[in-house]
PDB file of C-alpha atoms in Angstrom:
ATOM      1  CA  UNK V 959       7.316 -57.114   1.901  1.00  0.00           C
ATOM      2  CA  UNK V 960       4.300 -57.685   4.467  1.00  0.00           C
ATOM      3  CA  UNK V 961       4.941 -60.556   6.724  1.00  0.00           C
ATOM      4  CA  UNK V 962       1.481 -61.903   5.420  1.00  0.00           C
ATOM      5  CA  UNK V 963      -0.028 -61.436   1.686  1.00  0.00           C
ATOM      6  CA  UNK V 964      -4.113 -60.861   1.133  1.00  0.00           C
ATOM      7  CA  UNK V 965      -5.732 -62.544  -0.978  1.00  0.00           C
ATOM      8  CA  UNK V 966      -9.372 -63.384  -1.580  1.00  0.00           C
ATOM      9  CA  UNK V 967      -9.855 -66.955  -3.117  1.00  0.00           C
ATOM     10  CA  UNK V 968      -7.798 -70.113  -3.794  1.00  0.00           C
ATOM     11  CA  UNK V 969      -6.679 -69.287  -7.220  1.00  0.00           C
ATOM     12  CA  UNK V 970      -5.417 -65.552  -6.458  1.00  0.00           C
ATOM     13  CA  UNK V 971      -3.224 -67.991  -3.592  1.00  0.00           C
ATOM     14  CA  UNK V 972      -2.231 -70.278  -6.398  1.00  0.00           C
ATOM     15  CA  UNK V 973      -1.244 -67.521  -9.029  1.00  0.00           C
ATOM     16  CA  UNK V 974       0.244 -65.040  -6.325  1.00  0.00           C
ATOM     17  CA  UNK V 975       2.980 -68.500  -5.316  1.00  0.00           C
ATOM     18  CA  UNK V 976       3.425 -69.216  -9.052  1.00  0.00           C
ATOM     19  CA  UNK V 977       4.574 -65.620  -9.670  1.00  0.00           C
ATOM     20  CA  UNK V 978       6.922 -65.784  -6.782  1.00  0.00           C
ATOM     21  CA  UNK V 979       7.784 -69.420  -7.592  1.00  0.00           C
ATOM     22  CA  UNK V 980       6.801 -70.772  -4.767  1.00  0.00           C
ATOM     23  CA  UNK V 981       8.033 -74.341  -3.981  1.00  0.00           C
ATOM     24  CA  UNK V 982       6.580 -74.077  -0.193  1.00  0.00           C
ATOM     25  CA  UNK V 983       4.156 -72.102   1.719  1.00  0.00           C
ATOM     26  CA  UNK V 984       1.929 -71.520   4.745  1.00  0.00           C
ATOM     27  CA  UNK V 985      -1.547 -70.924   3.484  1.00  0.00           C
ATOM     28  CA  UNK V 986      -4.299 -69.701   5.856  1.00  0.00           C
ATOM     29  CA  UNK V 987      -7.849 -69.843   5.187  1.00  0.00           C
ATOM     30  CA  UNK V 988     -10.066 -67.877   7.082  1.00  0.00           C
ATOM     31  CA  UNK V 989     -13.549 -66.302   6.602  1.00  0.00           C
ATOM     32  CA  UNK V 990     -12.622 -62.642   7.623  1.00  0.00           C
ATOM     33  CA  UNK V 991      -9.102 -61.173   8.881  1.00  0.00           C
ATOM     34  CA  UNK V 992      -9.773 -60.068  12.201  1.00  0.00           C
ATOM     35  CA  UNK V 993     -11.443 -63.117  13.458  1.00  0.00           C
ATOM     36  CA  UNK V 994      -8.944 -64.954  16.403  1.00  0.00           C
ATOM     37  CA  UNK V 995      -8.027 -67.617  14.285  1.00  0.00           C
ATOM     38  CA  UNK V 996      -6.568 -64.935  11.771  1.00  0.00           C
ATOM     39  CA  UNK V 997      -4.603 -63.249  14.122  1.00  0.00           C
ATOM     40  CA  UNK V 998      -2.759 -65.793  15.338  1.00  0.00           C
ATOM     41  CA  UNK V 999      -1.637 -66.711  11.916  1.00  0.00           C
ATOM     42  CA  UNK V1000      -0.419 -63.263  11.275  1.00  0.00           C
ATOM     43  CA  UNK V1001       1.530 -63.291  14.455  1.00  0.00           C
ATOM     44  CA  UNK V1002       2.617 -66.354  13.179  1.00  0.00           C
ATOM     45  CA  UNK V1003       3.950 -64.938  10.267  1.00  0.00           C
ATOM     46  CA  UNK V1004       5.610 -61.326  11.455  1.00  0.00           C
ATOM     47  CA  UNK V1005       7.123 -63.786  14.542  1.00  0.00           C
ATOM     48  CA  UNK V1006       9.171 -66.035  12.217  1.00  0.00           C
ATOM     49  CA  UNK V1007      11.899 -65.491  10.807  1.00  0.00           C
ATOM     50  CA  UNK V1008      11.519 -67.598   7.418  1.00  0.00           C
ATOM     51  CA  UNK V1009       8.347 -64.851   6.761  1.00  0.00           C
ATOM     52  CA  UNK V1010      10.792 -61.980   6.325  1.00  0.00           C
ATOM     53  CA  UNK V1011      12.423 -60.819   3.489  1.00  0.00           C
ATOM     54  CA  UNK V1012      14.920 -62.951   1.277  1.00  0.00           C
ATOM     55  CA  UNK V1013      12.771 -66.259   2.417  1.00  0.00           C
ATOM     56  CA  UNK V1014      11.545 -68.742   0.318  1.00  0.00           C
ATOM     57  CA  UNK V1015       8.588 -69.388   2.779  1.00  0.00           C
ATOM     58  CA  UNK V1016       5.713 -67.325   2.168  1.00  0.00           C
ATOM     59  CA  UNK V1017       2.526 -66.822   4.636  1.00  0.00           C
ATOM     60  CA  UNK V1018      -0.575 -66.367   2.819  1.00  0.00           C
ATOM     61  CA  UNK V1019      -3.885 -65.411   4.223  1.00  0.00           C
ATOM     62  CA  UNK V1020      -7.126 -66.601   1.970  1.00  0.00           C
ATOM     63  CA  UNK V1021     -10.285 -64.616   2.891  1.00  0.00           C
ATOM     64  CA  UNK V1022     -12.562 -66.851   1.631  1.00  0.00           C
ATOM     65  CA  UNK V1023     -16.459 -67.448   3.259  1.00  0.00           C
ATOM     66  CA  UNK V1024     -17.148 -70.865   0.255  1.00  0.00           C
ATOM     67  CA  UNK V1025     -14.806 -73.987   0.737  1.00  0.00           C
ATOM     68  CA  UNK V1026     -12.316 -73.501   3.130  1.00  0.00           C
ATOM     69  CA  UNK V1027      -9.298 -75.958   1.804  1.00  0.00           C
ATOM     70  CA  UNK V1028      -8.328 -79.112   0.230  1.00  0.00           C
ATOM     71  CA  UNK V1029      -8.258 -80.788   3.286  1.00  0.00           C
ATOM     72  CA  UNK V1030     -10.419 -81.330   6.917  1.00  0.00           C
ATOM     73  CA  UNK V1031      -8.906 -80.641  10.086  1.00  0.00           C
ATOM     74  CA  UNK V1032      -8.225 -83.319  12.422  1.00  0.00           C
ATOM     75  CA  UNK V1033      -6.208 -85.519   9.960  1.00  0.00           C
ATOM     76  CA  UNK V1034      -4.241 -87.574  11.424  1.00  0.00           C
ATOM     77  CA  UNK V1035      -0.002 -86.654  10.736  1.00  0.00           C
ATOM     78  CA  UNK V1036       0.454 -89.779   8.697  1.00  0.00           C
ATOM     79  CA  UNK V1037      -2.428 -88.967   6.155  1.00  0.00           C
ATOM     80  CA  UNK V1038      -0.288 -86.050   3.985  1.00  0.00           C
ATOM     81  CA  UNK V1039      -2.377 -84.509   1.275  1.00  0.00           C
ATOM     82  CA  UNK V1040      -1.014 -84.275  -2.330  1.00  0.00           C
ATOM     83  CA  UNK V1041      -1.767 -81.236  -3.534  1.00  0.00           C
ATOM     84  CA  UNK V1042      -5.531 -81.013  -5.264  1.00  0.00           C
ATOM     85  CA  UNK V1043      -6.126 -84.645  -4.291  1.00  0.00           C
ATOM     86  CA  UNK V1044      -8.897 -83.810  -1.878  1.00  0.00           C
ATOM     87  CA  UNK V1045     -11.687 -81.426  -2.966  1.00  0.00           C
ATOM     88  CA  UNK V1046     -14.106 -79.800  -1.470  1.00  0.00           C
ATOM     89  CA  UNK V1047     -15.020 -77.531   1.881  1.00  0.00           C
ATOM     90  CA  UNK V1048     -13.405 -77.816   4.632  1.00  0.00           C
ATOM     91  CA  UNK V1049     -15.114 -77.305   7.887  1.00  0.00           C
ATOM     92  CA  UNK V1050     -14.068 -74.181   9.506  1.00  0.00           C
ATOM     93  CA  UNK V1051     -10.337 -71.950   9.255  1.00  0.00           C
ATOM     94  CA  UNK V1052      -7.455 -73.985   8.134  1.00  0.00           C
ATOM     95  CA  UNK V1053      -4.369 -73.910   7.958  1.00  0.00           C
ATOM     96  CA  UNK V1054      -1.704 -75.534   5.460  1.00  0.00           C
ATOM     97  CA  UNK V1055       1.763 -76.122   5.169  1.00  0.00           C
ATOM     98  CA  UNK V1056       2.639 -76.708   1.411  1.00  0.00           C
ATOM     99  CA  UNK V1057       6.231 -78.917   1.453  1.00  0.00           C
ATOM    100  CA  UNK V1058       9.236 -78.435  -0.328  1.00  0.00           C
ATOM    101  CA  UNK V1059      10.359 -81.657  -2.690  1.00  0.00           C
ATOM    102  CA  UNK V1060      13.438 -81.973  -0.549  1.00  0.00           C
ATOM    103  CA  UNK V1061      10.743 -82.241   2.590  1.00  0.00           C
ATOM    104  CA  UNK V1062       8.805 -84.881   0.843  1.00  0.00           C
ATOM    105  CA  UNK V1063       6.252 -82.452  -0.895  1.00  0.00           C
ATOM    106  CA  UNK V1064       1.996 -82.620  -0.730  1.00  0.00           C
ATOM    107  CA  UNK V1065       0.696 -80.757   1.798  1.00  0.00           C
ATOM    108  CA  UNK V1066      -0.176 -80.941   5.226  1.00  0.00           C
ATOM    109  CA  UNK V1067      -3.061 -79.404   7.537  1.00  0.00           C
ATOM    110  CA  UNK V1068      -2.593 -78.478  10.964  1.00  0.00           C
ATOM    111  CA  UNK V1069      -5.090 -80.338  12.799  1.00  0.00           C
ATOM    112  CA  UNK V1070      -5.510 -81.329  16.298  1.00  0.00           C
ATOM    113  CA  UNK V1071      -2.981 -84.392  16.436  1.00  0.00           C
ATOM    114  CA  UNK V1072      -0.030 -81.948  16.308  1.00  0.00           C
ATOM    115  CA  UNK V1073       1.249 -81.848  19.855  1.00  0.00           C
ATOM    116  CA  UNK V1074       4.342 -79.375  19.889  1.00  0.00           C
ATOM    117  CA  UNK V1075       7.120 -80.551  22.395  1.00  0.00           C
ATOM    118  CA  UNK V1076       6.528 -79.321  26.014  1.00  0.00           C
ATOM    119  CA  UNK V1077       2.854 -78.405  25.078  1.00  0.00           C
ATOM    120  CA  UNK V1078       1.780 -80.061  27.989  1.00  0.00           C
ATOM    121  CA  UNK V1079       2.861 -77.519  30.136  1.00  0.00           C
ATOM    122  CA  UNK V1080       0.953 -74.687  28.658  1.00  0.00           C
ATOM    123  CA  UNK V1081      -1.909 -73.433  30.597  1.00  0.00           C
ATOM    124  CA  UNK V1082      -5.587 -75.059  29.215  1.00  0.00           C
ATOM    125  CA  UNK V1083      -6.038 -71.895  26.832  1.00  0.00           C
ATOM    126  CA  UNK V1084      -3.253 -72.601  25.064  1.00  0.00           C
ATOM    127  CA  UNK V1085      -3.413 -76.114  25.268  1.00  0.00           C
ATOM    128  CA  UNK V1086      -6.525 -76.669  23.489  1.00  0.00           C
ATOM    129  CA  UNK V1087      -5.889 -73.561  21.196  1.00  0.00           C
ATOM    130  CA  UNK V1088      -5.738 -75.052  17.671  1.00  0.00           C
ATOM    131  CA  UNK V1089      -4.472 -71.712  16.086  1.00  0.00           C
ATOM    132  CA  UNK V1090      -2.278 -70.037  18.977  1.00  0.00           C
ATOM    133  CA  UNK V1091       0.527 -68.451  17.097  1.00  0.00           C
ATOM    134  CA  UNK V1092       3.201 -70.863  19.175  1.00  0.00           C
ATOM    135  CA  UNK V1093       1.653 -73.658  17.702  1.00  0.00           C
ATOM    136  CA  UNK V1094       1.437 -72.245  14.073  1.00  0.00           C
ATOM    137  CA  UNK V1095       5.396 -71.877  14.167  1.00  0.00           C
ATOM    138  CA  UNK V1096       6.299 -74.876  15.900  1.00  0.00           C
ATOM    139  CA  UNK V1097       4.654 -76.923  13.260  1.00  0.00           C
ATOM    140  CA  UNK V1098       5.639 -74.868  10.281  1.00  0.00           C
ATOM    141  CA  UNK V1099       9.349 -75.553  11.628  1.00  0.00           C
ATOM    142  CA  UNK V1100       8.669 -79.137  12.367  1.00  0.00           C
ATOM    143  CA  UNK V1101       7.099 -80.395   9.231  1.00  0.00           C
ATOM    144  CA  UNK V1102       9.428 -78.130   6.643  1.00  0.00           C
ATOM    145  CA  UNK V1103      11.896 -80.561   7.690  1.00  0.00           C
ATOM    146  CA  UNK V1104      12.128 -84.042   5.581  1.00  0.00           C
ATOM    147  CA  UNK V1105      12.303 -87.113   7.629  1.00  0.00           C
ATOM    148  CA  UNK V1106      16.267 -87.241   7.899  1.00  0.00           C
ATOM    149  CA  UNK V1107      17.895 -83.915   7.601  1.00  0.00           C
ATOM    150  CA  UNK V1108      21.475 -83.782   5.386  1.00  0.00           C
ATOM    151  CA  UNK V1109      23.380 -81.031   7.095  1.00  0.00           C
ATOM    152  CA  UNK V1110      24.432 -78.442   4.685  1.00  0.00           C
ATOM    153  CA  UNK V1111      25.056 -75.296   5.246  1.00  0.00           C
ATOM    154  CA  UNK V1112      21.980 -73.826   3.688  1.00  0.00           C
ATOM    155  CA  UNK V1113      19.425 -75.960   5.997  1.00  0.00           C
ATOM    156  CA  UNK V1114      21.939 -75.175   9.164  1.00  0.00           C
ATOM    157  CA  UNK V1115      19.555 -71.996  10.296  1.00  0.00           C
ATOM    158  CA  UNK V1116      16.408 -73.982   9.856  1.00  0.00           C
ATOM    159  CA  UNK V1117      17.599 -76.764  12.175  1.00  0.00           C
ATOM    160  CA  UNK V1118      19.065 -74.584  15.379  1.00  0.00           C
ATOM    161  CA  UNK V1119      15.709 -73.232  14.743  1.00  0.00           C
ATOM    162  CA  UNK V1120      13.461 -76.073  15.357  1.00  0.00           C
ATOM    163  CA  UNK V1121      11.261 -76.905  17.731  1.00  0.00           C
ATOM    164  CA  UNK V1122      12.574 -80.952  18.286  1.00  0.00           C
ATOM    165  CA  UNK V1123      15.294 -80.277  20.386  1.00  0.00           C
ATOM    166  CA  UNK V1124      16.046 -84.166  20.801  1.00  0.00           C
ATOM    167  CA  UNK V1125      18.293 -85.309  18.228  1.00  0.00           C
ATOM    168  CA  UNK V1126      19.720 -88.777  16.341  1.00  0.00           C
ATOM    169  CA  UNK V1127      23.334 -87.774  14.587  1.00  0.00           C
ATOM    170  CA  UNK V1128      23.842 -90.168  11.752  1.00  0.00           C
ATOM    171  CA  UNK V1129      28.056 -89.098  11.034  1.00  0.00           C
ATOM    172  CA  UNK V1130      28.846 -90.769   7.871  1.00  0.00           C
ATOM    173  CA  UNK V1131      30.303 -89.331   4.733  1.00  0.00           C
ATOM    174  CA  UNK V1132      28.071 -90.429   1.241  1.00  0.00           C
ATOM    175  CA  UNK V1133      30.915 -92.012  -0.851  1.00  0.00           C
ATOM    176  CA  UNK V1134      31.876 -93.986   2.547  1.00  0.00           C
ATOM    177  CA  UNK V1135      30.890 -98.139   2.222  1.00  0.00           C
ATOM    178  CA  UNK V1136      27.855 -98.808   2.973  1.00  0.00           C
ATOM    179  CA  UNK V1137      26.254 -95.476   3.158  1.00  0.00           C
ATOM    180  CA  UNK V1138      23.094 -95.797   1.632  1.00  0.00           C
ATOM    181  CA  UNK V1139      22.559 -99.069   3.782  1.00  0.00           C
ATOM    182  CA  UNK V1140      22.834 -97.003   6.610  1.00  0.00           C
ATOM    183  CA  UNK V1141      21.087 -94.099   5.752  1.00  0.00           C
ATOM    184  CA  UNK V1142      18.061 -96.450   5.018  1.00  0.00           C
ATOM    185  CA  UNK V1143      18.351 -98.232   8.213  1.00  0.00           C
ATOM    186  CA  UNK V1144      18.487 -94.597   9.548  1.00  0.00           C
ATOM    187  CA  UNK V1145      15.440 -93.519   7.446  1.00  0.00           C
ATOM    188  CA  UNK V1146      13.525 -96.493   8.423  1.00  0.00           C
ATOM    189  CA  UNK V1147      13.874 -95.462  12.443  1.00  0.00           C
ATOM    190  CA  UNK V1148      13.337 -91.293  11.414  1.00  0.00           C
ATOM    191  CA  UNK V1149      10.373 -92.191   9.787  1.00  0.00           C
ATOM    192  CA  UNK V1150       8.832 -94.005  13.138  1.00  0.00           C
ATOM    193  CA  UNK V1151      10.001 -90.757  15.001  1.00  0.00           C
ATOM    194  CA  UNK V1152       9.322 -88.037  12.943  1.00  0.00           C
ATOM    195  CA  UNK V1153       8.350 -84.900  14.667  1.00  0.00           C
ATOM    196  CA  UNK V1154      10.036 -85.920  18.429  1.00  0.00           C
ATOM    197  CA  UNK V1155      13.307 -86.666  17.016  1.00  0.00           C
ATOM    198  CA  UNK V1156      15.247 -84.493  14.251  1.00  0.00           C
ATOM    199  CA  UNK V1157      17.195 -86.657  12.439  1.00  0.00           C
ATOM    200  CA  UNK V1158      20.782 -85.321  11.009  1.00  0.00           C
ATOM    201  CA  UNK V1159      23.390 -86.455   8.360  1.00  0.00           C
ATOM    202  CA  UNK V1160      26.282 -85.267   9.122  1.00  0.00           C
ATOM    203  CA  UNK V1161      29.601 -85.053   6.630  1.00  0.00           C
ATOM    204  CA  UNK V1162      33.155 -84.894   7.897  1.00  0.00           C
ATOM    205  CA  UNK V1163      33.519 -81.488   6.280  1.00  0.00           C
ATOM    206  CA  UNK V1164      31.650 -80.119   9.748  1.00  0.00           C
ATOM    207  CA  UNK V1165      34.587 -79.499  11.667  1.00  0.00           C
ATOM    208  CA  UNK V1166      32.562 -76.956  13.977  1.00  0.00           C
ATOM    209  CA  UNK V1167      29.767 -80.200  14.727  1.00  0.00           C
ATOM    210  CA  UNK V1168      32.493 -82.790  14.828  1.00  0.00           C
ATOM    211  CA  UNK V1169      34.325 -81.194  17.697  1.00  0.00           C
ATOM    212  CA  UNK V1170      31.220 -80.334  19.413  1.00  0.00           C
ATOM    213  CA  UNK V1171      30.059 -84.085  19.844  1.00  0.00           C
ATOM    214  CA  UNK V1172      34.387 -85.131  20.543  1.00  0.00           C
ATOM    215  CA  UNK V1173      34.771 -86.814  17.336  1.00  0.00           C
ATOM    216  CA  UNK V1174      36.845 -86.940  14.501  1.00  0.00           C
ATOM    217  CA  UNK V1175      37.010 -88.564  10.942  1.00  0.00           C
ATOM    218  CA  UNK V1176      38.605 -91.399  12.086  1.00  0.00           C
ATOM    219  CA  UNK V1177      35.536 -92.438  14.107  1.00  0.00           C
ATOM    220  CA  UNK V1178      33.385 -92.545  11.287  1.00  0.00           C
ATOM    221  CA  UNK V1179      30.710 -93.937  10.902  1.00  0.00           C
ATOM    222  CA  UNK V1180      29.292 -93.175  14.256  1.00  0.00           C
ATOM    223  CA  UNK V1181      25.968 -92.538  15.373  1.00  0.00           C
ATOM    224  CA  UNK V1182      24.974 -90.153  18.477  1.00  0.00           C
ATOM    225  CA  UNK V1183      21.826 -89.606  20.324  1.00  0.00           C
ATOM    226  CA  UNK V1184      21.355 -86.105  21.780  1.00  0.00           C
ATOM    227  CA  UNK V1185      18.799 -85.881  24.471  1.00  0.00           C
ATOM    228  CA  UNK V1186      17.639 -82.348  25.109  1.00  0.00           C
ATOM    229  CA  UNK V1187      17.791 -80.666  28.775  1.00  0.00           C
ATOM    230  CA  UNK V1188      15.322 -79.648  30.585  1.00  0.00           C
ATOM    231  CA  UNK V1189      16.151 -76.087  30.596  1.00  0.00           C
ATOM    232  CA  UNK V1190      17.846 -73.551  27.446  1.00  0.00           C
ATOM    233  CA  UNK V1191      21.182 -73.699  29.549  1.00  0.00           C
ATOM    234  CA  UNK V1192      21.069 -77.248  30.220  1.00  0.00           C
ATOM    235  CA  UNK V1193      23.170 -79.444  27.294  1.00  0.00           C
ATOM    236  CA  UNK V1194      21.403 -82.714  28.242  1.00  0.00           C
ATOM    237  CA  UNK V1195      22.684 -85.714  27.458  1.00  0.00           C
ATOM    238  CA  UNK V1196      24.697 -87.584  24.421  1.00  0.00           C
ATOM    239  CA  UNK V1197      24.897 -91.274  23.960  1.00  0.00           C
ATOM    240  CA  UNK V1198      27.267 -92.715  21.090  1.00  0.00           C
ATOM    241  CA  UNK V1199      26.238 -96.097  19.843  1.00  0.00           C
ATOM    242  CA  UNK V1200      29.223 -98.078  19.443  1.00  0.00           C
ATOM    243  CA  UNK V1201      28.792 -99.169  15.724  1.00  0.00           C
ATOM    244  CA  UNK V1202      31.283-102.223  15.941  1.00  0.00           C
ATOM    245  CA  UNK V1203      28.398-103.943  18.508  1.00  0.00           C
ATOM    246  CA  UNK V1204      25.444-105.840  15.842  1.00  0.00           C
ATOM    247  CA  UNK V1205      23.034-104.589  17.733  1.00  0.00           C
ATOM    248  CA  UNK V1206      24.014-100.868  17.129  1.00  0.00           C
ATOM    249  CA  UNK V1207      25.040-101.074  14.008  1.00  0.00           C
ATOM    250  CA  UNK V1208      22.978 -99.474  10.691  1.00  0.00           C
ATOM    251  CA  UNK V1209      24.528-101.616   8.624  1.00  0.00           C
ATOM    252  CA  UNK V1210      23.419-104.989  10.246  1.00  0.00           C
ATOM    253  CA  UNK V1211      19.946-103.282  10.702  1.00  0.00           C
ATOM    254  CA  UNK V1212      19.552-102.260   7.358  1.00  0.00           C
ATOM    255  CA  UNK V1213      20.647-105.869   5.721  1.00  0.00           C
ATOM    256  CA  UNK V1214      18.138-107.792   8.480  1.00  0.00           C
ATOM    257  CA  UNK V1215      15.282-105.900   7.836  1.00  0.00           C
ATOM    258  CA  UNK V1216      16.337-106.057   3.688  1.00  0.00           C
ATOM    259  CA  UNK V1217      16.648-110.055   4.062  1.00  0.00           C
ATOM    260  CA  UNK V1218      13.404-110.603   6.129  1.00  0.00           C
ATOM    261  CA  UNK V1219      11.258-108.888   3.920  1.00  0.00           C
ATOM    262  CA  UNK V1220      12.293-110.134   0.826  1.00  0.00           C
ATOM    263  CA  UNK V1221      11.849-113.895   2.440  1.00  0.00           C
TER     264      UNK V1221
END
């Protein structure tokens, strides 16, 4: 199939996902198909991988001159749009990322809050570029992710392929004690740092992961911080924090901040 499907108004885009049955999607909005904004979404597209056959992420391109989207750009990352909650034009092209339920659904608009990592580097036309194809995939691959990521071996592609290099390693195994009071502590922190941190689950059954990072079961629960190099080649850094010290531990976390808010 084409990298990026046509369509001419907002409910050919809604019928075309039904019929494919859709759960998430890029949807561009644009007033004609060779205008720059339009481009870079279908370089976008034929540029990632998840737009290819066999994916479960379609692009679609809505050439459209009336109201341009259910939402405005510029919204700010924490103000996530349920789907047909805001109606109405939009000013200008737009571009939306329609969320999985295991991402924490609604949809969200790339606007110009979204800062990819490094982006600082980029020369001023890039910078500033709202719809420069880099920036189109890097938050497509940032914000199909949910807040804390449980490694399974279907999502394991998607994460070597995101754009947050720095990581928090949460290694706990869900019928262990006390797992969902860490994973909430954990969820609590992912939730402050979502978007510069990916935040990963892992189970003992990752062998491969568990001897990359030098543990084993026996050290669970454990908690690692990965902090990305500098360059491709460079590992950067890993911290483990030591889970028997209070102060480290997700457990403690999670029953403090459970006890002061209920008082």
């Amino acid at each position: 199939r084409d990298a990026v499907q046509v369509v001419h108004s907002n409910r050919e885009a809604e019928e075309l996902l039904e019929a494919m049955q859709a759960e998430e999607a890029v949807i561009g909005r644009f007033l004609h198909q060779h205008s720059v904004e339009a481009t870079a979404f279908m370089i976008a597209a034929e540029e990632d991988d998840t737009a290819y056959p066999n994916s479960s992420l379609p692009y679609v391109m809505v050439l459209e001159p009336r109201g341009l989207g259910v939402a405005r750009l510029g919204s700010l990352p924490s103000e996530e749009r349920r789907e047909g909650e805001v109606q109405g034009p939009a000013m200008g092209p737009s571009i939306l990322l329609r969320r999985s339920r295991a991402a924490g659904g609604g949809t969200v608009v790339l606007g110009r809050w979204y800062q990819p990592p490094r982006w600082h580097e980029q020369p001023p036309e890039r910078r500033y570029a709202l719809f420069d194809a880099d920036r189109i995939k890097s938050f497509v691959g940032t914000w199909r992710m949910p807040r804390v990521v449980e490694l399974t071996g279907r999502v394991w592609r998607r994460v070597l392929q995101s754009p947050v290099r720095n990581q928090t390693l949460l290694f706990s195994d869900p019928d262990s004690p006390a797992h969902e009071l860490r994973m909430a502590a954990f969820a609590a922190v992912a939730e402050e740092w979502f978007g510069k941190v990916l935040f990963l689950q892992i189970s003992s059954n990752f062998t491969s992961v568990l001897k990359y990072f030098g543990l084993t079961v026996s050290d669970f629960p454990a908690v690692v911080v990965a902090v990305a190099g500098q360059e491709d080649t460079d590992k950067g850094e890993m911290y483990r924090l030591d889970q028997r010290l209070p102060q480290y531990n997700l457990t403690s976390i999670a029953m403090a901040s459970s006890s002061s808010s209920s008082s």
